[in-house]
Coordinates of C-alpha atoms in Angstrom, one line a residue:
M1 CA 142.8 102.5 -117.9
K2 CA 140.8 103.3 -121.0
P3 CA 141.8 100.1 -123.0
M4 CA 140.8 98.0 -120.1
Y5 CA 137.4 99.8 -119.7
C6 CA 136.8 99.4 -123.4
Y7 CA 137.8 95.7 -123.1
Q8 CA 135.1 95.2 -120.5
N9 CA 132.5 97.2 -122.5
S10 CA 133.3 95.8 -126.0
C11 CA 133.6 92.1 -124.9
T12 CA 130.4 91.9 -123.0
G13 CA 128.3 95.0 -123.7
L14 CA 127.4 94.7 -120.1
V15 CA 127.8 98.2 -119.1
A16 CA 127.9 101.6 -120.9
H17 CA 130.0 104.5 -119.8
S18 CA 126.8 106.3 -118.9
D19 CA 126.0 103.6 -116.4
L20 CA 129.0 104.5 -114.3
D21 CA 129.4 107.7 -112.3
E22 CA 132.6 109.7 -111.9
R23 CA 133.2 108.2 -108.4
A24 CA 133.3 104.7 -109.8
I25 CA 135.6 105.7 -112.7
E26 CA 138.0 107.6 -110.5
A27 CA 138.1 104.8 -108.0
L28 CA 139.0 102.3 -110.8
K29 CA 141.8 104.6 -111.9
E30 CA 143.5 104.1 -108.6
F31 CA 144.2 100.5 -109.4
N32 CA 147.3 99.3 -111.3
E33 CA 146.7 97.6 -114.6
E34 CA 146.6 94.1 -113.2
G35 CA 144.3 95.0 -110.4
A36 CA 141.9 97.0 -112.6
L37 CA 141.7 94.1 -115.1
A38 CA 141.0 91.7 -112.2
V39 CA 138.2 94.0 -110.9
L40 CA 136.6 94.3 -114.4
L41 CA 136.8 90.6 -115.0
Q42 CA 135.1 89.9 -111.7
F43 CA 132.5 92.6 -112.5
K44 CA 132.0 90.9 -115.9
D45 CA 131.4 87.6 -114.3
S46 CA 128.9 89.0 -111.8
D47 CA 125.2 88.5 -112.2
L48 CA 123.9 92.0 -112.8
S49 CA 120.4 91.0 -113.6
H50 CA 119.1 92.4 -110.3
V51 CA 121.7 95.2 -109.8
Q52 CA 119.9 98.6 -109.9
N53 CA 123.1 100.8 -109.4
K54 CA 126.0 99.4 -111.4
S55 CA 128.4 102.1 -110.2
A56 CA 127.8 101.3 -106.6
F57 CA 128.1 97.6 -107.3
L58 CA 131.4 98.2 -109.1
C59 CA 132.7 100.1 -106.1
G60 CA 131.7 97.2 -103.9
V61 CA 133.6 94.8 -106.2
M62 CA 136.7 97.1 -105.9
K63 CA 136.4 97.2 -102.1
T64 CA 136.1 93.5 -101.9
Y65 CA 139.1 93.0 -104.2
R66 CA 141.2 95.1 -101.8
Q67 CA 140.0 93.1 -98.8
R68 CA 140.9 89.9 -100.6
E69 CA 144.3 91.3 -101.4
K70 CA 145.0 92.0 -97.7
Q71 CA 143.7 88.6 -96.6
G72 CA 145.3 86.7 -99.5
T73 CA 142.0 85.1 -100.4
K74 CA 140.7 84.1 -103.8
V75 CA 137.6 85.4 -105.6
A76 CA 134.5 83.7 -104.3
D77 CA 133.2 80.8 -106.3
S78 CA 130.2 82.1 -108.2
S79 CA 128.6 78.6 -108.2
K80 CA 127.9 79.1 -104.5
G81 CA 125.3 81.8 -105.2
P82 CA 121.5 81.3 -105.5
D83 CA 119.8 79.3 -108.2
E84 CA 118.8 82.0 -110.6
S85 CA 116.0 80.0 -112.1
K86 CA 114.3 79.7 -108.7
I87 CA 114.9 83.4 -108.0
K88 CA 113.3 84.3 -111.3
A89 CA 110.3 82.1 -110.7
L90 CA 109.8 83.7 -107.3
L91 CA 109.9 87.2 -108.7
E92 CA 107.5 86.3 -111.5
R93 CA 105.1 84.7 -109.0
T94 CA 105.1 87.6 -106.5
G95 CA 105.7 90.6 -108.7
Y96 CA 108.4 91.9 -106.3
T97 CA 111.7 93.4 -107.3
L98 CA 115.2 92.3 -106.3
D99 CA 118.1 94.8 -105.8
V100 CA 121.5 93.2 -105.3
T101 CA 124.6 95.0 -104.0
T102 CA 127.8 93.5 -102.8
G103 CA 126.6 93.8 -99.2
Q104 CA 123.0 92.8 -99.4
R105 CA 120.2 91.4 -101.5
K106 CA 117.0 93.4 -101.1
Y107 CA 113.7 91.8 -102.0
G108 CA 110.8 94.3 -102.4
G109 CA 110.7 97.7 -100.6
P110 CA 108.2 98.8 -101.6
P111 CA 106.1 95.8 -102.6
P112 CA 103.7 95.7 -105.6
E113 CA 100.6 97.9 -105.3
S114 CA 98.5 94.7 -105.3
V115 CA 100.1 93.8 -102.0
H116 CA 100.3 97.2 -100.2
T117 CA 99.6 100.8 -101.2
G118 CA 100.2 102.7 -98.0
H119 CA 103.3 104.3 -96.5
Q120 CA 106.4 102.5 -95.4
P121 CA 105.6 100.5 -92.2
S122 CA 106.5 102.0 -88.8
V123 CA 108.5 100.7 -85.9
G124 CA 107.6 97.2 -84.8
T125 CA 107.0 95.8 -88.2
E126 CA 110.5 94.4 -88.8
I127 CA 112.0 91.2 -87.6
F128 CA 115.5 90.0 -87.3
V129 CA 116.2 86.5 -88.6
G130 CA 119.4 84.8 -87.4
K131 CA 121.2 81.4 -87.8
V132 CA 120.3 81.5 -91.5
P133 CA 122.2 78.8 -93.4
R134 CA 124.9 80.6 -95.4
D135 CA 123.8 79.1 -98.7
L136 CA 120.1 79.9 -98.3
F137 CA 118.5 82.7 -100.3
E138 CA 115.1 84.4 -101.1
D139 CA 113.6 81.3 -102.8
E140 CA 113.5 79.6 -99.4
L141 CA 113.0 82.6 -97.1
V142 CA 110.2 84.4 -98.8
P143 CA 107.7 81.4 -99.1
L144 CA 108.2 80.8 -95.4
F145 CA 107.7 84.4 -94.1
E146 CA 104.9 85.4 -96.5
K147 CA 102.7 82.9 -94.6
A148 CA 102.8 85.2 -91.6
G149 CA 101.6 88.2 -93.6
S150 CA 102.4 90.6 -96.4
I151 CA 106.1 91.4 -96.8
W152 CA 107.3 95.0 -97.3
D153 CA 110.9 94.0 -97.9
L154 CA 113.4 91.3 -97.1
R155 CA 117.1 92.2 -96.8
L156 CA 119.6 89.3 -96.8
M157 CA 123.0 90.4 -95.6
M158 CA 125.8 89.1 -97.9
D159 CA 129.5 88.4 -97.5
P160 CA 131.2 89.6 -100.7
L161 CA 134.4 87.6 -99.8
T162 CA 132.6 84.3 -99.9
G163 CA 129.5 85.0 -102.1
L164 CA 127.3 83.5 -99.3
N165 CA 125.0 85.3 -96.9
R166 CA 126.3 86.4 -93.4
G167 CA 123.8 84.2 -91.5
Y168 CA 121.2 86.8 -90.9
A169 CA 118.4 88.8 -92.6
F170 CA 115.8 91.4 -91.9
V171 CA 112.1 91.1 -92.9
T172 CA 109.8 94.1 -92.8
F173 CA 106.1 93.3 -92.9
C174 CA 103.2 95.6 -93.8
T175 CA 101.7 95.3 -90.3
K176 CA 102.9 94.8 -86.7
E177 CA 100.5 91.9 -86.4
A178 CA 102.3 90.1 -89.3
A179 CA 105.7 90.7 -87.7
Q180 CA 104.5 89.3 -84.3
E181 CA 103.0 86.3 -86.0
A182 CA 106.3 85.6 -87.8
V183 CA 108.1 85.6 -84.4
K184 CA 105.5 83.1 -83.0
L185 CA 105.6 80.9 -86.0
Y186 CA 109.3 80.8 -86.9
N187 CA 111.5 81.5 -83.8
N188 CA 113.5 78.2 -83.5
H189 CA 111.9 76.9 -86.7
E190 CA 113.8 74.1 -88.4
I191 CA 114.3 75.6 -91.8
R192 CA 116.5 72.7 -93.0
S193 CA 117.3 69.4 -91.4
G194 CA 119.1 70.2 -88.1
K195 CA 119.1 73.9 -88.9
H196 CA 117.0 76.1 -86.7
I197 CA 116.6 79.9 -87.3
G198 CA 116.0 82.5 -84.6
V199 CA 113.4 85.2 -85.1
C200 CA 112.6 88.3 -83.0
I201 CA 111.3 91.8 -83.4
S202 CA 113.9 94.5 -84.3
V203 CA 113.7 98.2 -83.5
A204 CA 115.5 100.9 -85.4
N205 CA 117.7 103.0 -83.1
N206 CA 117.0 106.7 -83.2
R207 CA 117.8 107.7 -79.6
L208 CA 121.1 108.9 -78.2
F209 CA 122.3 109.1 -74.6
V210 CA 124.3 112.3 -74.0
G211 CA 126.3 112.9 -70.8
S212 CA 128.4 115.8 -69.6
I213 CA 125.7 118.4 -69.9
P214 CA 125.5 121.2 -67.4
K215 CA 123.1 120.4 -64.6
S216 CA 121.6 123.8 -64.6
K217 CA 120.2 123.5 -68.2
T218 CA 116.5 123.1 -68.9
K219 CA 114.9 121.0 -71.5
E220 CA 114.2 124.0 -73.7
Q221 CA 117.9 125.1 -73.5
I222 CA 119.1 121.7 -74.4
V223 CA 116.7 121.5 -77.4
E224 CA 117.9 124.9 -78.6
E225 CA 121.6 124.1 -78.2
F226 CA 121.6 120.6 -79.8
S227 CA 119.4 121.8 -82.6
K228 CA 122.2 124.2 -83.6
V229 CA 124.8 121.4 -84.0
T230 CA 122.6 118.5 -85.2
E231 CA 119.6 118.1 -87.6
G232 CA 116.4 116.1 -87.2
L233 CA 116.1 116.5 -83.4
T234 CA 112.5 115.8 -82.4
D235 CA 112.6 115.5 -78.6
V236 CA 114.8 115.7 -75.5
I237 CA 114.1 113.5 -72.5
L238 CA 115.5 115.1 -69.3
Y239 CA 115.5 114.0 -65.7
H240 CA 115.8 116.1 -62.6
Q241 CA 117.5 115.4 -59.3
P242 CA 115.1 114.0 -56.7
D243 CA 116.2 116.6 -54.1
D244 CA 116.4 119.6 -56.5
K245 CA 113.9 119.8 -59.4
K246 CA 115.7 122.8 -60.8
K247 CA 118.8 120.7 -61.7
N248 CA 119.1 117.9 -64.2
R249 CA 121.2 114.7 -63.6
G250 CA 123.9 115.7 -66.0
F251 CA 122.6 113.6 -68.9
C252 CA 119.7 113.5 -71.3
F253 CA 118.3 111.5 -74.2
L254 CA 118.1 113.0 -77.7
E255 CA 115.4 111.6 -80.0
Y256 CA 115.8 112.0 -83.8
E257 CA 113.5 111.6 -86.8
D258 CA 115.0 108.3 -87.8
H259 CA 118.2 106.2 -87.4
K260 CA 120.0 108.0 -90.2
T261 CA 119.7 111.4 -88.6
A262 CA 120.6 109.9 -85.2
A263 CA 123.7 108.3 -86.6
Q264 CA 124.7 111.5 -88.3
A265 CA 124.3 113.4 -85.0
R266 CA 126.2 110.7 -83.1
R267 CA 129.2 110.9 -85.5
R268 CA 129.2 114.7 -85.4
L269 CA 129.0 114.9 -81.6
M270 CA 131.7 112.2 -81.2
S271 CA 134.0 113.9 -83.7
G272 CA 135.6 116.0 -80.9
K273 CA 135.1 119.1 -83.1
V274 CA 131.6 120.0 -81.8
K275 CA 131.3 121.6 -78.4
V276 CA 128.1 122.2 -76.5
W277 CA 128.3 125.0 -73.9
G278 CA 132.1 124.7 -74.3
N279 CA 132.2 121.0 -73.5
V280 CA 132.8 117.9 -75.7
V281 CA 129.9 115.8 -74.6
T282 CA 129.8 112.0 -74.1
V283 CA 127.5 110.2 -76.6
E284 CA 126.2 106.7 -76.7
W285 CA 123.4 104.9 -78.5
A286 CA 120.5 104.6 -76.1
D287 CA 118.1 101.6 -76.0
P288 CA 115.2 102.2 -78.3
I289 CA 111.8 101.7 -76.8
E290 CA 110.1 98.5 -77.9
D291 CA 106.6 97.2 -77.3
P292 CA 106.4 94.2 -75.1
D293 CA 104.2 91.3 -75.9
P294 CA 100.6 92.5 -75.4
E295 CA 99.6 89.1 -74.0
V296 CA 102.3 89.3 -71.4
M297 CA 101.5 92.9 -70.4
A298 CA 97.8 92.0 -70.1
K299 CA 98.7 89.9 -67.0
V300 CA 100.9 92.5 -65.2
K301 CA 99.8 93.5 -61.7
V302 CA 102.7 95.8 -60.9
L303 CA 102.7 99.5 -61.3
F304 CA 105.8 101.7 -61.9
V305 CA 105.4 105.1 -60.3
R306 CA 107.9 107.9 -61.0
N307 CA 108.5 111.5 -60.2
L308 CA 108.0 111.0 -56.5
A309 CA 108.8 113.8 -54.0
N310 CA 111.5 113.1 -51.4
T311 CA 108.9 113.2 -48.7
V312 CA 107.0 110.2 -50.1
T313 CA 107.5 107.1 -48.1
E314 CA 106.4 103.5 -48.7
E315 CA 103.8 104.0 -46.0
I316 CA 102.4 107.0 -47.9
L317 CA 102.3 105.0 -51.1
E318 CA 100.5 102.1 -49.3
K319 CA 97.9 104.5 -48.0
A320 CA 97.5 106.2 -51.4
F321 CA 97.2 103.0 -53.5
G322 CA 95.8 100.6 -50.9
S323 CA 92.3 102.0 -51.4
F324 CA 92.2 100.5 -55.0
G325 CA 92.8 96.9 -54.0
K326 CA 94.9 94.6 -51.8
L327 CA 98.6 95.2 -52.1
E328 CA 101.2 92.5 -52.0
R329 CA 104.1 94.9 -51.4
V330 CA 105.5 98.4 -52.1
K331 CA 109.1 99.3 -52.9
K332 CA 110.4 102.8 -53.2
L333 CA 113.8 103.6 -54.7
K334 CA 115.0 107.1 -55.2
D335 CA 112.1 109.1 -56.8
Y336 CA 110.2 106.1 -58.2
A337 CA 108.5 103.0 -56.8
F338 CA 106.9 99.7 -57.6
I339 CA 103.4 98.9 -56.4
H340 CA 102.5 95.2 -56.4
F341 CA 98.7 94.5 -56.4
D342 CA 97.1 91.2 -55.6
D343 CA 95.1 91.4 -58.8
R344 CA 95.2 93.3 -62.0
V345 CA 91.8 95.0 -61.5
G346 CA 93.1 97.0 -58.6
A347 CA 96.2 98.0 -60.6
V348 CA 94.2 99.2 -63.6
K349 CA 91.9 101.2 -61.4
A350 CA 94.8 102.8 -59.5
M351 CA 96.6 103.8 -62.7
E352 CA 93.4 105.3 -64.1
E353 CA 92.7 107.3 -60.9
M354 CA 96.2 108.2 -59.8
N355 CA 98.2 108.8 -63.0
G356 CA 99.0 112.5 -63.2
K357 CA 97.6 113.3 -59.7
E358 CA 99.6 115.3 -57.2
L359 CA 101.3 113.4 -54.3
E360 CA 103.2 115.4 -51.7
G361 CA 103.5 118.3 -54.1
E362 CA 104.6 116.4 -57.2
N363 CA 102.5 115.2 -60.2
I364 CA 103.3 111.4 -60.4
E365 CA 103.4 109.3 -63.6
I366 CA 102.3 105.7 -63.6
V367 CA 102.7 102.9 -66.1
F368 CA 102.6 99.1 -65.9
A369 CA 105.9 97.6 -65.0
K370 CA 107.6 95.4 -67.7
P371 CA 108.0 91.8 -66.6
P372 CA 111.5 90.3 -66.9
D373 CA 112.6 88.0 -69.6
Q374 CA 113.1 84.5 -68.2
K375 CA 116.2 84.0 -70.4
R376 CA 117.9 87.1 -69.0
K377 CA 120.6 85.2 -67.1
E378 CA 121.4 83.0 -70.1
R379 CA 121.8 86.0 -72.3
K380 CA 124.0 87.7 -69.8
A381 CA 126.5 84.9 -70.1
Q382 CA 126.2 84.9 -73.9
R383 CA 126.9 88.6 -74.2
Q384 CA 130.5 88.3 -73.1
A385 CA 131.2 85.5 -75.5
A386 CA 129.7 87.3 -78.4
K387 CA 130.9 90.9 -77.9
N388 CA 133.6 90.7 -80.5
Q389 CA 131.2 89.9 -83.3
M390 CA 131.1 92.5 -86.0
Y391 CA 127.7 93.5 -87.4
D392 CA 125.7 96.7 -88.0
D393 CA 124.6 98.7 -85.0
Y394 CA 121.5 99.9 -86.7
Y395 CA 119.2 97.6 -84.8
Y396 CA 118.3 96.8 -81.2
Y397 CA 116.5 93.5 -80.8
G398 CA 113.6 92.7 -78.5
G399 CA 111.5 89.6 -78.3
P400 CA 113.9 86.9 -77.4
H401 CA 116.5 89.6 -77.1
I402 CA 119.1 88.5 -79.6
P403 CA 120.3 91.7 -81.2
P404 CA 123.1 91.5 -83.7
P405 CA 126.4 92.7 -82.3
S406 CA 127.3 96.3 -82.7
R407 CA 129.9 97.8 -85.0
G408 CA 133.0 98.7 -83.1
R409 CA 134.2 97.8 -79.6
G410 CA 131.2 96.3 -77.9
R411 CA 130.7 97.4 -74.3
G412 CA 129.9 93.8 -73.2
G413 CA 126.6 94.5 -71.6
R414 CA 124.3 97.1 -70.1
G415 CA 126.6 98.4 -67.4
G416 CA 127.8 101.2 -69.7
Y417 CA 127.1 104.9 -69.3
G418 CA 124.5 105.0 -66.7
Y419 CA 122.4 102.1 -67.9
P420 CA 121.6 100.0 -64.8
S421 CA 123.1 96.6 -65.1
D422 CA 120.6 93.8 -65.4
Y423 CA 117.6 95.9 -64.6
Y424 CA 115.6 95.8 -67.8
G425 CA 113.1 93.1 -68.1
Y426 CA 112.4 93.6 -71.8
E427 CA 115.6 95.6 -72.3
D428 CA 113.2 98.6 -72.1
Y429 CA 112.6 101.6 -69.9
Y430 CA 110.0 104.2 -69.3
D431 CA 112.0 107.1 -70.6
Y432 CA 115.2 106.0 -69.0
Y433 CA 113.8 103.8 -66.2
G434 CA 113.9 100.1 -66.6
Y435 CA 110.8 99.6 -64.4
D436 CA 111.4 95.9 -64.5
Y437 CA 110.5 94.4 -61.1
H438 CA 112.8 91.4 -61.4
N439 CA 115.8 92.1 -59.2
Y440 CA 115.9 95.1 -56.9
R441 CA 117.9 94.5 -53.8
G442 CA 115.4 92.3 -52.1
G443 CA 113.4 91.9 -55.3
Y444 CA 114.5 94.9 -57.5
D445 CA 117.7 96.4 -58.8
D446 CA 118.3 100.1 -58.7
P447 CA 117.8 101.7 -62.1
F448 CA 120.0 104.6 -61.1
Y449 CA 122.9 102.1 -60.6
G450 CA 125.8 103.8 -62.3
Y451 CA 123.6 106.5 -63.7
E452 CA 123.6 109.2 -61.1
D453 CA 125.8 112.3 -60.7
F454 CA 127.1 112.5 -64.3
Q455 CA 129.6 115.3 -63.7
V456 CA 130.9 118.0 -66.0
G457 CA 134.4 119.2 -65.6
S458 CA 134.9 117.4 -62.3
R459 CA 137.6 115.1 -61.0
G460 CA 137.1 111.4 -61.0
R461 CA 134.0 111.2 -63.2
G462 CA 135.4 110.4 -66.5
G463 CA 134.6 107.7 -69.0
R464 CA 133.6 104.5 -67.5
G465 CA 133.5 100.8 -68.1
A466 CA 130.8 98.4 -67.2
R467 CA 130.5 98.0 -63.4
G468 CA 134.1 98.4 -62.6
A469 CA 135.5 96.9 -65.8
A470 CA 139.0 97.9 -66.8
P471 CA 139.0 100.6 -69.6
S472 CA 139.6 99.6 -73.1
R473 CA 142.8 100.9 -74.6
G474 CA 142.9 103.8 -72.1
R475 CA 146.0 105.4 -70.8
G476 CA 144.9 106.1 -67.2
A477 CA 144.5 104.1 -64.1
A478 CA 142.0 101.2 -64.2
P479 CA 138.7 102.3 -62.6
P480 CA 138.1 101.2 -59.1
R481 CA 135.8 98.3 -58.3
G482 CA 132.3 99.3 -57.4
R483 CA 129.4 101.2 -58.8
A484 CA 129.6 102.3 -62.3
G485 CA 133.4 101.8 -62.5
Y486 CA 134.3 105.5 -62.6
S487 CA 137.9 105.9 -63.4
Q488 CA 140.1 107.8 -60.9
R489 CA 141.0 111.4 -61.6
G490 CA 139.2 111.3 -64.9
G491 CA 141.3 108.4 -66.2
P492 CA 140.0 107.0 -69.3
G493 CA 137.3 104.4 -69.0
S494 CA 136.2 104.4 -72.6
S495 CA 137.5 103.2 -75.8
R496 CA 140.8 104.8 -77.2
G497 CA 141.5 106.8 -74.1
A498 CA 138.3 108.8 -73.8
R499 CA 138.7 111.0 -70.8
G500 CA 136.7 113.0 -68.4
A501 CA 139.2 114.9 -66.2
R502 CA 138.9 118.6 -65.5
G503 CA 137.0 119.5 -68.5
G504 CA 134.0 117.3 -69.1
A505 CA 134.0 113.7 -70.3
Q506 CA 134.9 113.1 -73.8
Q507 CA 134.3 110.1 -75.9
Q508 CA 136.1 109.6 -79.2
R509 CA 135.6 107.0 -81.9
G510 CA 132.8 105.2 -80.3
R511 CA 132.3 101.6 -79.3
G512 CA 129.2 100.4 -81.0
G513 CA 126.4 101.7 -78.8
K514 CA 125.2 101.3 -75.3
G515 CA 122.8 98.5 -74.7
V516 CA 123.4 96.5 -77.8
E517 CA 123.8 92.9 -76.7
A518 CA 125.4 90.4 -78.9
G519 CA 123.4 87.2 -79.1
P520 CA 125.4 84.3 -80.5
D521 CA 122.4 82.0 -80.2
L522 CA 121.1 83.6 -83.4
L523 CA 124.4 83.9 -85.2
Q524 CA 126.5 81.3 -86.8

């Protein structure tokens, strides 16, 4: 190995021994002489002018080499890469940096102080760009998107097997307004002749859905227990049974500091080695909360009211809210309801006066309902066709709702653990309610559809597929048709034989995350 390493170093002067860490050197030693030489030659031919971490880049080259060996493919043609003279001119003009790895090209992050001096932008400032021509690079993307506002960073996902991009990128702006402007300007924009890109807001996922928790546990007990086995937990969202406020519904949502800590918690809880109150819990990615278009929300005349007592009827709601303005209709489902006003003025006044007030012994909570996306039905058909796509599950996409597919075995839609199928208007929920008023039975759908009675250690409430779908690679009987598709006698309804019989539902080796819809209309 040493002669080959010296060959690389002495012939090119490209990398010094001090540039490589022990991990990279040890990984290189695992190759035979022919393979190591091929890796070093490829590394030698690579453009390292924008590579910040040469050890990581070399490890990426080694990984790509092994992938090519398995697939029998040749080394990518380096001529397919970007025009370096154009990239250099871009960097000189903007003052941004460019960091290249085998998996992505990162422009900026942070930007020059002349552009932005504050902290890293928060949620809502990043967009997802899909249908990017595979041979397109920063020299074409940056001039386009900087017209919408100051760019924090741009990350172009790369395919190391081809040397081209993967067809999508992420752009983070310094402000939410710039991100929203980019969506308006460039969604369906013709970036090249006959080539239209898709653009939407992306939201980092830092929320987990956890099932199989004892129904007797309080929020404080859940916070204490999960803080013992995971780090970075910031909040627990818990819901009580409508007929017994002392009991929860058998599931909760865990919110973490950021996606990284949430992903670490998810892996730990899914490992099967961690038990909570003696049970192996069921864990899924939850839908992150995203902000709907302010212009759309400004026109909403429907209120979503939750935490209603069992004794509250539609007649009581009509009487309570009717004094604020003319009502078109009232619909109560479970312990929540939708109040349709004839005009927005009455809805605003009712929310201001009634939010937090007591009604039949319970303090109610009120927000504006989220209107449905008009392309919802189209996306539903597209999800099934795209669920086998393989991308990062880091993001959940709002706007036109074209999230990249999740890593793993996609669930094929929102009918997974407890998430009500086709209820979310903006793929959003208030806490866990969808409060979309699009399709309840007779106008709405039930947001508890497939969510209620999450059992611990009971028969017949194991892992489940989406609305009665057959389980993926499970060993038990297929779940019956009907609500939530619960498998019989705890038979597996989740990936790789996850089970829920007689000891609490388990979920091993997850499937990419609940609620992540694959949108092929943004992906090539």
